Short mmCIF file of C-alpha atoms in Angstrom, two decimals:
data_model
loop_
_atom_site.label_atom_id
_atom_site.label_comp_id
_atom_site.label_asym_id
_atom_site.label_seq_id
_atom_site.Cartn_x
_atom_site.Cartn_y
_atom_site.Cartn_z
CA CYS V 122 182.55 194.28 -20.50
CA ASN V 123 179.80 194.89 -17.95
CA ARG V 124 181.30 197.86 -16.10
CA ALA V 125 178.93 200.65 -15.20
CA PHE V 126 179.81 204.33 -14.87
CA ALA V 127 177.98 207.23 -13.25
CA ARG V 128 179.36 209.71 -15.77
CA ASN V 129 179.20 209.40 -19.54
CA PHE V 130 182.72 210.83 -19.86
CA ASN V 131 184.13 207.93 -17.85
CA LEU V 132 182.20 205.43 -19.95
CA GLN V 133 183.57 206.97 -23.16
CA SER V 134 187.10 206.89 -21.77
CA HIS V 135 186.65 203.23 -20.83
CA ILE V 136 185.32 202.36 -24.29
CA LYS V 137 188.39 203.99 -25.85
CA SER V 138 190.61 201.76 -23.70
CA HIS V 139 188.89 198.68 -25.17
CA MET V 140 189.29 200.06 -28.70
CA GLY V 141 192.99 200.76 -28.21
CA VAL V 142 192.59 204.51 -28.80
CA ARG V 143 195.56 206.35 -27.31
CA ASP V 144 195.22 210.08 -27.96
CA PHE V 145 197.84 211.26 -25.45
CA SER V 146 201.57 210.78 -25.90
CA CYS V 147 204.49 211.54 -23.62
CA PRO V 148 206.50 214.49 -24.96
CA GLU V 149 209.72 212.87 -23.78
CA CYS V 150 209.51 209.25 -24.92
CA SER V 151 206.35 209.22 -27.08
CA LYS V 152 204.71 206.46 -25.05
CA LYS V 153 200.95 206.57 -25.74
CA PHE V 154 198.07 206.74 -23.26
CA SER V 155 194.28 206.59 -23.54
CA ARG V 156 193.81 209.09 -20.69
CA LYS V 157 195.54 212.42 -20.14
CA HIS V 158 195.79 211.70 -16.41
CA ASP V 159 197.78 208.53 -17.07
CA CYS V 160 200.15 210.45 -19.35
CA SER V 161 200.66 213.13 -16.68
CA ARG V 162 201.26 210.52 -13.98
CA HIS V 163 203.81 208.79 -16.23
CA CYS V 164 205.66 212.10 -16.84
CA ILE V 165 205.85 212.76 -13.10
CA ALA V 166 206.95 209.24 -12.14
CA ILE V 167 209.29 208.44 -15.02
CA HIS V 168 210.63 211.78 -16.24
CA GLY V 169 210.61 213.80 -13.00
CA TYR V 170 207.98 216.38 -13.95
CA ASP V 171 206.94 218.70 -11.12
CA LYS V 172 203.80 217.38 -9.36
CA GLU V 173 202.36 220.85 -8.76
CA THR V 174 203.00 222.54 -12.09
CA GLY V 175 203.28 219.54 -14.40
CA GLN V 176 206.40 221.12 -15.92
CA PRO V 177 209.44 219.10 -16.96
CA PRO V 178 212.81 219.63 -15.27
CA GLU V 179 215.19 222.09 -16.94
CA HIS V 180 217.51 219.42 -18.36
CA LEU V 181 214.60 217.85 -20.25
CA LEU V 182 213.52 221.22 -21.62
CA ALA V 183 217.03 221.86 -22.91
CA ALA V 184 217.22 218.39 -24.48
CA ARG V 185 213.80 218.84 -26.13
CA GLU V 186 214.84 222.22 -27.57
CA GLU V 187 218.00 220.65 -28.97
CA ARG V 188 216.00 217.81 -30.58
CA GLU V 189 213.62 220.36 -32.13
CA ARG V 190 216.56 222.41 -33.52
CA GLU V 191 218.15 219.28 -34.98
CA GLN V 192 214.84 218.21 -36.53
CA ALA V 193 214.33 221.65 -38.10
CA GLN V 194 217.86 221.53 -39.52
CA ARG V 195 217.24 218.05 -41.01
CA GLU V 196 214.00 219.28 -42.58
CA ARG V 197 215.78 222.30 -44.12
CA GLN V 198 218.50 220.03 -45.53
CA GLU V 199 215.94 217.60 -46.96
CA HIS V 200 214.03 220.47 -48.56
CA ALA V 201 217.22 221.84 -50.14
CA MET V 202 218.11 218.37 -51.47
CA ARG V 203 214.63 218.00 -53.02
CA GLU V 204 214.97 221.43 -54.65
CA ASP V 205 218.43 220.48 -56.03
CA LEU V 206 217.03 217.24 -57.40
CA ARG V 207 214.18 219.06 -59.13
CA MET V 208 216.67 221.48 -60.67
CA VAL V 209 218.82 218.61 -61.96
CA GLU V 210 215.81 216.75 -63.35
CA GLY V 211 214.71 219.87 -65.20
CA GLN V 212 211.40 220.10 -63.36
CA MET V 213 212.17 223.59 -62.21
CA SER V 214 212.87 226.47 -64.55
CA LEU V 215 215.90 228.61 -63.93
CA PRO V 216 215.26 232.10 -62.57
CA VAL V 217 215.43 234.93 -65.09
CA GLY V 218 219.02 236.04 -65.61
CA ARG V 219 220.45 232.59 -64.79
CA GLU V 220 220.18 230.95 -68.20
CA MET V 221 222.50 228.05 -68.74
CA GLY V 222 225.37 228.68 -71.13
CA PRO V 223 229.09 229.20 -71.21
CA PRO V 224 230.48 230.89 -68.10
#
């Protein structure tokens, strides 16, 4: 490409676009962008973010918080399942005072 730029920053940004580097992702739909400005413009146009503050509307904040709570719960459940599996496979010693034997 023979484009010329007055600022090195703009040249570097343009080079990243040719390389397919997309460092910025939409917090709502995870669409990726090579420039932060394009990500912000997408959030305003598609998801209704406020133009002045760049903040998402309340309903999106509530939905994001719910997704984060659900993800944390899934991670806790997966961790507990891995711990149970280790216990069953004998990879984890029983705590003192919890020796196996007749009840």
